[in-house]
PDB file of C-alpha atoms in Angstrom:
ATOM      1  CA  MET J   1      -1.181 -27.717  27.066  1.00 43.00           C
ATOM      2  CA  PRO J   2      -4.654 -27.191  25.633  1.00 43.00           C
ATOM      3  CA  ASP J   3      -5.932 -23.705  24.954  1.00 42.00           C
ATOM      4  CA  ASP J   4      -9.067 -24.483  22.986  1.00 42.00           C
ATOM      5  CA  LEU J   5     -11.105 -21.315  23.419  1.00 39.00           C
ATOM      6  CA  ASP J   6     -14.334 -23.342  23.367  1.00 43.00           C
ATOM      7  CA  HIS J   7     -13.409 -25.082  26.618  1.00 44.00           C
ATOM      8  CA  VAL J   8     -15.026 -23.561  29.689  1.00 47.00           C
ATOM      9  CA  ALA J   9     -13.164 -25.677  32.209  1.00 57.00           C
ATOM     10  CA  PRO J  10      -9.914 -27.667  32.438  1.00 61.00           C
ATOM     11  CA  ALA J  11      -9.872 -30.715  30.201  1.00 56.00           C
ATOM     12  CA  PRO J  12      -7.072 -32.628  28.437  1.00 58.00           C
ATOM     13  CA  PRO J  13      -7.184 -33.658  24.782  1.00 54.00           C
ATOM     14  CA  GLU J  14      -8.359 -37.223  24.246  1.00 49.00           C
ATOM     15  CA  ASP J  15      -6.342 -39.260  21.775  1.00 49.00           C
ATOM     16  CA  GLU J  16      -4.314 -42.422  21.605  1.00 47.00           C
ATOM     17  CA  LYS J  17      -0.793 -42.313  20.210  1.00 48.00           C
ATOM     18  CA  ILE J  18      -0.615 -45.347  17.926  1.00 47.00           C
ATOM     19  CA  THR J  19       2.867 -44.696  16.569  1.00 49.00           C
ATOM     20  CA  SER J  20       6.020 -43.006  17.796  1.00 44.00           C
ATOM     21  CA  MET J  21       5.972 -40.483  14.969  1.00 43.00           C
ATOM     22  CA  GLY J  22       3.834 -37.857  16.650  1.00 57.00           C
ATOM     23  CA  ILE J  23       0.842 -38.449  14.366  1.00 59.00           C
ATOM     24  CA  ALA J  24      -1.598 -38.121  17.239  1.00 59.00           C
ATOM     25  CA  LEU J  25      -0.029 -34.844  18.350  1.00 57.00           C
ATOM     26  CA  GLN J  26      -0.236 -33.477  14.836  1.00 61.00           C
ATOM     27  CA  ARG J  27      -3.916 -34.397  14.688  1.00 61.00           C
ATOM     28  CA  LEU J  28      -4.645 -32.821  18.076  1.00 57.00           C
ATOM     29  CA  LEU J  29      -2.892 -29.561  17.252  1.00 57.00           C
ATOM     30  CA  HIS J  30      -4.085 -29.092  13.698  1.00 57.00           C
ATOM     31  CA  LEU J  31      -6.933 -26.660  14.335  1.00 48.00           C
ATOM     32  CA  GLN J  32      -6.176 -25.420  17.826  1.00 52.00           C
ATOM     33  CA  ARG J  33      -3.850 -22.902  19.403  1.00 56.00           C
ATOM     34  CA  GLN J  34      -1.724 -25.037  21.666  1.00 58.00           C
ATOM     35  CA  ALA J  35       1.714 -25.484  23.156  1.00 62.00           C
ATOM     36  CA  VAL J  36       3.195 -28.923  23.769  1.00 61.00           C
ATOM     37  CA  HIS J  37       5.263 -29.507  26.890  1.00 59.00           C
ATOM     38  CA  ALA J  38       7.411 -32.427  25.818  1.00 58.00           C
ATOM     39  CA  ALA J  39      10.681 -34.215  26.293  1.00 56.00           C
ATOM     40  CA  PRO J  40      12.802 -34.409  23.136  1.00 53.00           C
ATOM     41  CA  HIS J  41      11.600 -37.845  22.037  1.00 51.00           C
ATOM     42  CA  VAL J  42      10.750 -38.697  18.463  1.00 43.00           C
ATOM     43  CA  GLY J  43       7.031 -38.006  18.842  1.00 46.00           C
ATOM     44  CA  ALA J  44       7.595 -34.424  19.907  1.00 48.00           C
ATOM     45  CA  ALA J  45      10.322 -33.992  17.321  1.00 46.00           C
ATOM     46  CA  HIS J  46       7.790 -34.660  14.577  1.00 45.00           C
ATOM     47  CA  CYS J  47       5.711 -31.755  15.865  1.00 46.00           C
ATOM     48  CA  GLN J  48       8.241 -29.249  14.568  1.00 48.00           C
ATOM     49  CA  PRO J  49       5.907 -26.678  12.993  1.00 44.00           C
ATOM     50  CA  ASP J  50       5.576 -26.954   9.230  1.00 41.00           C
ATOM     51  CA  ALA J  51       3.912 -24.409   6.965  1.00 35.00           C
ATOM     52  CA  ASP J  52       0.358 -25.610   7.655  1.00 38.00           C
ATOM     53  CA  ILE J  53       0.633 -26.213  11.367  1.00 33.00           C
ATOM     54  CA  ALA J  54       2.618 -23.050  12.037  1.00 35.00           C
ATOM     55  CA  ARG J  55      -0.372 -21.045  10.836  1.00 35.00           C
ATOM     56  CA  ASN J  56      -2.342 -22.614  13.672  1.00 36.00           C
ATOM     57  CA  ARG J  57       0.385 -21.635  16.139  1.00 40.00           C
ATOM     58  CA  ASP J  58       1.560 -25.088  17.140  1.00 39.00           C
ATOM     59  CA  HIS J  59       4.595 -24.749  19.393  1.00 45.00           C
ATOM     60  CA  ARG J  60       6.841 -27.243  21.101  1.00 45.00           C
ATOM     61  CA  ARG J  61       8.056 -26.487  24.574  1.00 48.00           C
ATOM     62  CA  SER J  62      11.103 -28.230  26.045  1.00 48.00           C
ATOM     63  CA  SER J  63      12.029 -28.779  29.669  1.00 52.00           C
ATOM     64  CA  THR J  64      14.409 -26.337  31.354  1.00 58.00           C
ATOM     65  CA  SER J  65      14.445 -28.559  34.441  1.00 55.00           C
ATOM     66  CA  ARG J  66      15.977 -31.362  32.384  1.00 54.00           C
ATOM     67  CA  THR J  67      18.805 -29.095  31.268  1.00 59.00           C
ATOM     68  CA  ARG J  68      19.425 -28.012  34.846  1.00 60.00           C
ATOM     69  CA  ARG J  69      19.661 -31.650  35.940  1.00 59.00           C
ATOM     70  CA  LYS J  70      22.061 -32.421  33.105  1.00 59.00           C
ATOM     71  CA  ALA J  71      24.266 -29.477  34.072  1.00 59.00           C
ATOM     72  CA  ARG J  72      24.188 -30.426  37.750  1.00 57.00           C
ATOM     73  CA  GLY J  73      25.088 -34.040  37.000  1.00 57.00           C
ATOM     74  CA  LYS J  74      23.994 -37.269  38.682  1.00 55.00           C
ATOM     75  CA  THR J  75      27.066 -37.862  40.830  1.00 54.00           C
ATOM     76  CA  THR J  76      27.655 -36.721  44.398  1.00 56.00           C
ATOM     77  CA  ALA J  77      31.030 -35.247  43.429  1.00 59.00           C
ATOM     78  CA  PRO J  78      31.468 -31.483  43.923  1.00 69.00           C
ATOM     79  CA  ILE J  79      30.020 -29.505  41.037  1.00 79.00           C
ATOM     80  CA  SER J  80      32.526 -27.707  38.806  1.00 86.00           C
ATOM     81  CA  PRO J  81      32.594 -23.889  38.846  1.00 91.00           C
ATOM     82  CA  LEU J  82      31.410 -23.785  35.231  1.00 92.00           C
ATOM     83  CA  ALA J  83      28.498 -26.142  35.898  1.00 91.00           C
ATOM     84  CA  LEU J  84      27.639 -24.186  39.041  1.00 91.00           C
ATOM     85  CA  GLU J  85      27.396 -20.973  37.054  1.00 94.00           C
ATOM     86  CA  ALA J  86      25.111 -22.665  34.521  1.00 92.00           C
ATOM     87  CA  VAL J  87      22.830 -23.884  37.316  1.00 91.00           C
ATOM     88  CA  GLN J  88      22.802 -20.464  38.983  1.00 94.00           C
ATOM     89  CA  ARG J  89      21.868 -18.738  35.728  1.00 95.00           C
ATOM     90  CA  ILE J  90      18.951 -21.125  35.241  1.00 92.00           C
ATOM     91  CA  ASP J  91      17.939 -20.782  38.899  1.00 93.00           C
ATOM     92  CA  ALA J  92      17.656 -17.018  38.424  1.00 96.00           C
ATOM     93  CA  LEU J  93      14.929 -17.674  35.852  1.00 95.00           C
ATOM     94  CA  PHE J  94      13.136 -20.054  38.195  1.00 93.00           C
ATOM     95  CA  GLU J  95      13.232 -17.413  40.924  1.00 95.00           C
ATOM     96  CA  ILE J  96      11.374 -14.978  38.662  1.00 97.00           C
ATOM     97  CA  GLU J  97       8.816 -17.691  37.918  1.00 94.00           C
ATOM     98  CA  ARG J  98       8.117 -18.137  41.625  1.00 94.00           C
ATOM     99  CA  THR J  99       7.115 -14.485  41.896  1.00 96.00           C
ATOM    100  CA  ILE J 100       4.491 -14.774  39.138  1.00 96.00           C
ATOM    101  CA  ASN J 101       2.887 -18.097  40.025  1.00 91.00           C
ATOM    102  CA  GLY J 102      -0.886 -17.731  39.977  1.00 89.00           C
ATOM    103  CA  GLN J 103      -0.915 -14.590  37.848  1.00 94.00           C
ATOM    104  CA  THR J 104      -2.702 -14.330  34.510  1.00 95.00           C
ATOM    105  CA  ALA J 105      -0.994 -15.305  31.271  1.00 94.00           C
ATOM    106  CA  GLU J 106      -0.666 -11.661  30.216  1.00 96.00           C
ATOM    107  CA  GLN J 107       0.842 -10.657  33.558  1.00 97.00           C
ATOM    108  CA  ARG J 108       3.310 -13.527  33.411  1.00 96.00           C
ATOM    109  CA  ARG J 109       4.318 -12.616  29.871  1.00 97.00           C
ATOM    110  CA  ALA J 110       4.861  -8.959  30.809  1.00 98.00           C
ATOM    111  CA  VAL J 111       7.152  -9.850  33.718  1.00 98.00           C
ATOM    112  CA  ARG J 112       9.065 -12.339  31.602  1.00 97.00           C
ATOM    113  CA  GLN J 113       9.627  -9.795  28.848  1.00 98.00           C
ATOM    114  CA  GLU J 114      10.932  -7.285  31.374  1.00 98.00           C
ATOM    115  CA  LEU J 115      12.981  -9.488  33.706  1.00 98.00           C
ATOM    116  CA  SER J 116      13.558 -12.907  32.137  1.00 97.00           C
ATOM    117  CA  ALA J 117      14.280 -11.976  28.512  1.00 98.00           C
ATOM    118  CA  PRO J 118      17.560 -10.139  29.313  1.00 98.00           C
ATOM    119  CA  LEU J 119      18.732 -13.082  31.447  1.00 98.00           C
ATOM    120  CA  VAL J 120      17.875 -15.529  28.662  1.00 97.00           C
ATOM    121  CA  ALA J 121      19.816 -13.466  26.114  1.00 97.00           C
ATOM    122  CA  ASP J 122      22.831 -13.389  28.437  1.00 98.00           C
ATOM    123  CA  LEU J 123      22.480 -17.123  29.065  1.00 96.00           C
ATOM    124  CA  GLU J 124      22.546 -17.923  25.352  1.00 97.00           C
ATOM    125  CA  GLY J 125      25.669 -15.859  24.773  1.00 97.00           C
ATOM    126  CA  TRP J 126      27.376 -17.397  27.781  1.00 97.00           C
ATOM    127  CA  LEU J 127      26.447 -20.943  26.747  1.00 96.00           C
ATOM    128  CA  ARG J 128      27.741 -20.510  23.210  1.00 97.00           C
ATOM    129  CA  GLY J 129      30.949 -18.913  24.424  1.00 97.00           C
ATOM    130  CA  GLN J 130      31.669 -21.608  27.013  1.00 96.00           C
ATOM    131  CA  ARG J 131      30.623 -24.452  24.733  1.00 96.00           C
ATOM    132  CA  ALA J 132      33.312 -23.508  22.233  1.00 95.00           C
ATOM    133  CA  LYS J 133      35.930 -24.181  24.927  1.00 95.00           C
ATOM    134  CA  LEU J 134      34.722 -27.686  25.818  1.00 94.00           C
ATOM    135  CA  SER J 135      35.317 -31.019  24.109  1.00 94.00           C
ATOM    136  CA  ARG J 136      32.403 -32.910  22.587  1.00 89.00           C
ATOM    137  CA  GLY J 137      32.571 -35.690  25.186  1.00 88.00           C
ATOM    138  CA  ASN J 138      32.408 -33.380  28.196  1.00 91.00           C
ATOM    139  CA  ASP J 139      29.236 -33.959  30.252  1.00 88.00           C
ATOM    140  CA  LEU J 140      28.603 -30.240  30.634  1.00 90.00           C
ATOM    141  CA  ALA J 141      29.064 -29.791  26.884  1.00 93.00           C
ATOM    142  CA  LYS J 142      26.327 -32.377  26.332  1.00 91.00           C
ATOM    143  CA  ALA J 143      23.998 -30.427  28.622  1.00 90.00           C
ATOM    144  CA  MET J 144      24.795 -27.227  26.726  1.00 93.00           C
ATOM    145  CA  ASP J 145      24.209 -28.923  23.372  1.00 94.00           C
ATOM    146  CA  TYR J 146      20.891 -30.262  24.639  1.00 90.00           C
ATOM    147  CA  MET J 147      19.694 -26.738  25.386  1.00 91.00           C
ATOM    148  CA  LEU J 148      21.218 -24.897  22.429  1.00 94.00           C
ATOM    149  CA  LYS J 149      19.813 -27.356  19.876  1.00 92.00           C
ATOM    150  CA  ARG J 150      16.337 -26.666  21.272  1.00 89.00           C
ATOM    151  CA  TRP J 151      16.756 -22.974  21.958  1.00 92.00           C
ATOM    152  CA  HIS J 152      13.538 -21.888  20.260  1.00 90.00           C
ATOM    153  CA  ALA J 153      11.539 -24.421  22.285  1.00 87.00           C
ATOM    154  CA  PHE J 154      13.276 -23.422  25.516  1.00 89.00           C
ATOM    155  CA  THR J 155      12.489 -19.744  25.027  1.00 92.00           C
ATOM    156  CA  ARG J 156       8.798 -20.152  24.111  1.00 91.00           C
ATOM    157  CA  PHE J 157       7.842 -19.204  27.672  1.00 92.00           C
ATOM    158  CA  LEU J 158       8.999 -15.621  27.062  1.00 95.00           C
ATOM    159  CA  ASP J 159       6.275 -14.981  24.481  1.00 94.00           C
ATOM    160  CA  ASP J 160       3.484 -17.151  25.876  1.00 92.00           C
ATOM    161  CA  GLY J 161       2.301 -16.597  29.432  1.00 93.00           C
ATOM    162  CA  ARG J 162       0.397 -19.898  29.418  1.00 89.00           C
ATOM    163  CA  VAL J 163       3.635 -21.854  29.135  1.00 88.00           C
ATOM    164  CA  CYS J 164       5.503 -22.906  32.267  1.00 86.00           C
ATOM    165  CA  LEU J 165       9.284 -22.678  32.469  1.00 85.00           C
ATOM    166  CA  PRO J 166       9.737 -26.218  33.860  1.00 80.00           C
ATOM    167  CA  ASN J 167       8.108 -29.334  32.457  1.00 76.00           C
ATOM    168  CA  ASN J 168       7.604 -30.889  35.890  1.00 76.00           C
ATOM    169  CA  ALA J 169       3.799 -30.656  35.973  1.00 74.00           C
ATOM    170  CA  ALA J 170       3.451 -32.449  32.630  1.00 73.00           C
ATOM    171  CA  GLU J 171       5.879 -35.156  33.712  1.00 76.00           C
ATOM    172  CA  ARG J 172       4.025 -35.670  37.009  1.00 78.00           C
ATOM    173  CA  ALA J 173       0.718 -35.955  35.147  1.00 75.00           C
ATOM    174  CA  LEU J 174       2.126 -38.783  33.005  1.00 76.00           C
ATOM    175  CA  ARG J 175       3.903 -40.635  35.807  1.00 80.00           C
ATOM    176  CA  GLY J 176       0.889 -42.705  36.839  1.00 78.00           C
ATOM    177  CA  PHE J 177       0.298 -43.913  33.304  1.00 75.00           C
ATOM    178  CA  ALA J 178       3.998 -44.628  32.767  1.00 76.00           C
ATOM    179  CA  LEU J 179       4.111 -46.766  35.922  1.00 79.00           C
ATOM    180  CA  GLY J 180       0.784 -48.455  35.215  1.00 77.00           C
ATOM    181  CA  ARG J 181       1.632 -49.592  31.708  1.00 72.00           C
ATOM    182  CA  LYS J 182       4.365 -51.787  33.169  1.00 72.00           C
ATOM    183  CA  SER J 183       1.545 -53.870  34.618  1.00 74.00           C
ATOM    184  CA  TRP J 184      -1.008 -53.932  31.819  1.00 72.00           C
ATOM    185  CA  LEU J 185       1.524 -53.677  28.958  1.00 71.00           C
ATOM    186  CA  PHE J 186      -0.947 -53.930  26.045  1.00 73.00           C
ATOM    187  CA  ALA J 187      -4.179 -52.206  25.041  1.00 74.00           C
ATOM    188  CA  GLY J 188      -5.221 -55.290  23.053  1.00 78.00           C
ATOM    189  CA  SER J 189      -5.943 -53.441  19.812  1.00 83.00           C
ATOM    190  CA  ASP J 190      -6.023 -49.988  18.268  1.00 82.00           C
ATOM    191  CA  ARG J 191      -9.671 -49.656  19.302  1.00 86.00           C
ATOM    192  CA  GLY J 192      -8.716 -50.721  22.806  1.00 84.00           C
ATOM    193  CA  GLY J 193      -6.110 -47.976  22.851  1.00 81.00           C
ATOM    194  CA  GLN J 194      -8.693 -45.436  21.726  1.00 83.00           C
ATOM    195  CA  ARG J 195     -11.072 -46.496  24.494  1.00 86.00           C
ATOM    196  CA  ALA J 196      -8.261 -46.313  27.041  1.00 83.00           C
ATOM    197  CA  ALA J 197      -7.440 -42.786  25.868  1.00 81.00           C
ATOM    198  CA  ALA J 198     -11.091 -41.770  26.277  1.00 86.00           C
ATOM    199  CA  ILE J 199     -11.226 -43.198  29.798  1.00 87.00           C
ATOM    200  CA  TYR J 200      -7.957 -41.512  30.765  1.00 84.00           C
ATOM    201  CA  SER J 201      -9.266 -38.241  29.408  1.00 85.00           C
ATOM    202  CA  LEU J 202     -12.357 -38.518  31.622  1.00 90.00           C
ATOM    203  CA  ILE J 203     -10.316 -39.388  34.702  1.00 89.00           C
ATOM    204  CA  VAL J 204      -7.787 -36.599  34.193  1.00 86.00           C
ATOM    205  CA  THR J 205     -10.563 -34.087  33.468  1.00 89.00           C
ATOM    206  CA  ALA J 206     -12.159 -34.961  36.815  1.00 92.00           C
ATOM    207  CA  LYS J 207      -8.823 -34.518  38.589  1.00 90.00           C
ATOM    208  CA  MET J 208      -8.197 -31.169  36.887  1.00 86.00           C
ATOM    209  CA  ASN J 209     -11.557 -29.984  38.236  1.00 90.00           C
ATOM    210  CA  ASP J 210     -10.841 -31.234  41.784  1.00 92.00           C
ATOM    211  CA  ILE J 211     -13.392 -34.046  41.491  1.00 94.00           C
ATOM    212  CA  ASP J 212     -12.833 -37.574  42.820  1.00 95.00           C
ATOM    213  CA  PRO J 213     -12.748 -39.597  39.550  1.00 94.00           C
ATOM    214  CA  GLN J 214     -14.071 -42.784  41.160  1.00 95.00           C
ATOM    215  CA  ALA J 215     -17.027 -41.035  42.815  1.00 95.00           C
ATOM    216  CA  TRP J 216     -17.815 -39.109  39.630  1.00 96.00           C
ATOM    217  CA  LEU J 217     -17.662 -42.149  37.337  1.00 94.00           C
ATOM    218  CA  ALA J 218     -19.734 -44.309  39.705  1.00 94.00           C
ATOM    219  CA  ASP J 219     -22.426 -41.647  39.961  1.00 95.00           C
ATOM    220  CA  VAL J 220     -22.506 -40.809  36.254  1.00 95.00           C
ATOM    221  CA  LEU J 221     -22.586 -44.439  35.102  1.00 94.00           C
ATOM    222  CA  ALA J 222     -25.540 -45.072  37.400  1.00 93.00           C
ATOM    223  CA  ARG J 223     -27.450 -42.014  36.148  1.00 93.00           C
ATOM    224  CA  ILE J 224     -26.545 -41.607  32.494  1.00 93.00           C
ATOM    225  CA  ALA J 225     -29.057 -44.083  31.006  1.00 94.00           C
ATOM    226  CA  ALA J 226     -32.011 -42.138  32.434  1.00 93.00           C
ATOM    227  CA  HIS J 227     -30.469 -38.695  32.043  1.00 94.00           C
ATOM    228  CA  PRO J 228     -31.935 -36.465  29.285  1.00 94.00           C
ATOM    229  CA  ALA J 229     -29.579 -36.286  26.307  1.00 92.00           C
ATOM    230  CA  ASN J 230     -30.118 -32.538  25.935  1.00 94.00           C
ATOM    231  CA  ARG J 231     -28.809 -32.033  29.489  1.00 94.00           C
ATOM    232  CA  ILE J 232     -25.721 -34.218  29.205  1.00 93.00           C
ATOM    233  CA  ASP J 233     -23.533 -31.212  30.041  1.00 93.00           C
ATOM    234  CA  GLU J 234     -24.799 -31.467  33.616  1.00 94.00           C
ATOM    235  CA  LEU J 235     -22.750 -34.639  34.033  1.00 94.00           C
ATOM    236  CA  LEU J 236     -19.444 -33.152  32.869  1.00 93.00           C
ATOM    237  CA  PRO J 237     -16.910 -32.922  35.704  1.00 92.00           C
ATOM    238  CA  TRP J 238     -16.999 -29.122  35.944  1.00 92.00           C
ATOM    239  CA  ASN J 239     -20.829 -29.116  36.180  1.00 94.00           C
ATOM    240  CA  TRP J 240     -21.397 -32.369  38.060  1.00 94.00           C
ATOM    241  CA  ARG J 241     -23.214 -32.450  41.381  1.00 90.00           C
ATOM    242  CA  PRO J 242     -23.775 -35.819  43.090  1.00 87.00           C
ATOM    243  CA  LEU J 243     -27.352 -36.785  43.838  1.00 80.00           C
ATOM    244  CA  PRO J 244     -28.268 -36.381  47.512  1.00 79.00           C
ATOM    245  CA  ARG J 245     -28.288 -39.617  49.441  1.00 69.00           C
ATOM    246  CA  VAL J 246     -31.660 -41.076  50.389  1.00 56.00           C
ATOM    247  CA  ALA J 247     -30.939 -40.793  54.118  1.00 50.00           C
ATOM    248  CA  ASP J 248     -30.019 -37.128  53.727  1.00 51.00           C
ATOM    249  CA  SER J 249     -33.218 -36.455  51.750  1.00 48.00           C
ATOM    250  CA  GLN J 250     -35.385 -38.100  54.395  1.00 53.00           C
ATOM    251  CA  ALA J 251     -33.649 -36.179  57.181  1.00 54.00           C
ATOM    252  CA  ALA J 252     -34.315 -32.929  55.341  1.00 52.00           C
TER     253      ALA J 252
END
């Protein structure tokens, strides 16, 4: 979740993850204040703040929705009373989040400190107490372990109003790429991967600014060769205005 203070409009970081060791994430976060919404895969695991990166306030953020799904289970069988209580405790946090959607980061943080923090503290105590009574192979125990092992990441939202409680938005943003790569499979080379990352960054930036990516790219590619270099900012998605059509100009 970028928070580069130099950005004046929504834009994602542009990079291509060559390895599964989180190198690209480390490079992206090195000099910026950011929070990473991530599933607990190896790439995100390697973003655990070290001495250098912690000074730049790099933070991982795990998905509460994933824990809720694990507690609820995938079967259609009736949910156990213990699992139901876990889900209800998490749902209470989501209910608070619904009341602060659209508010500023500072407003969200203030409400979370007042209302969510006590519920989170109670949830941790309850989870640890109940986990001690369950066997290692129990499905609910696995869901509890998943959350407790990542407790710091799960509770980041209390101190940072920019961070969302669920990870759903980040997962939705990546779904198109995850489905598409089944078709194209390879980038061809490292340089091909870098170019793909740049193109994806442009497309997602247009979407984040409510601009049709296809219309924007078609217009910009047709204009950019003759456009003054010192006015290139005019073609960025948050500044872009399509040229009036010839028919419209003649009618005017």
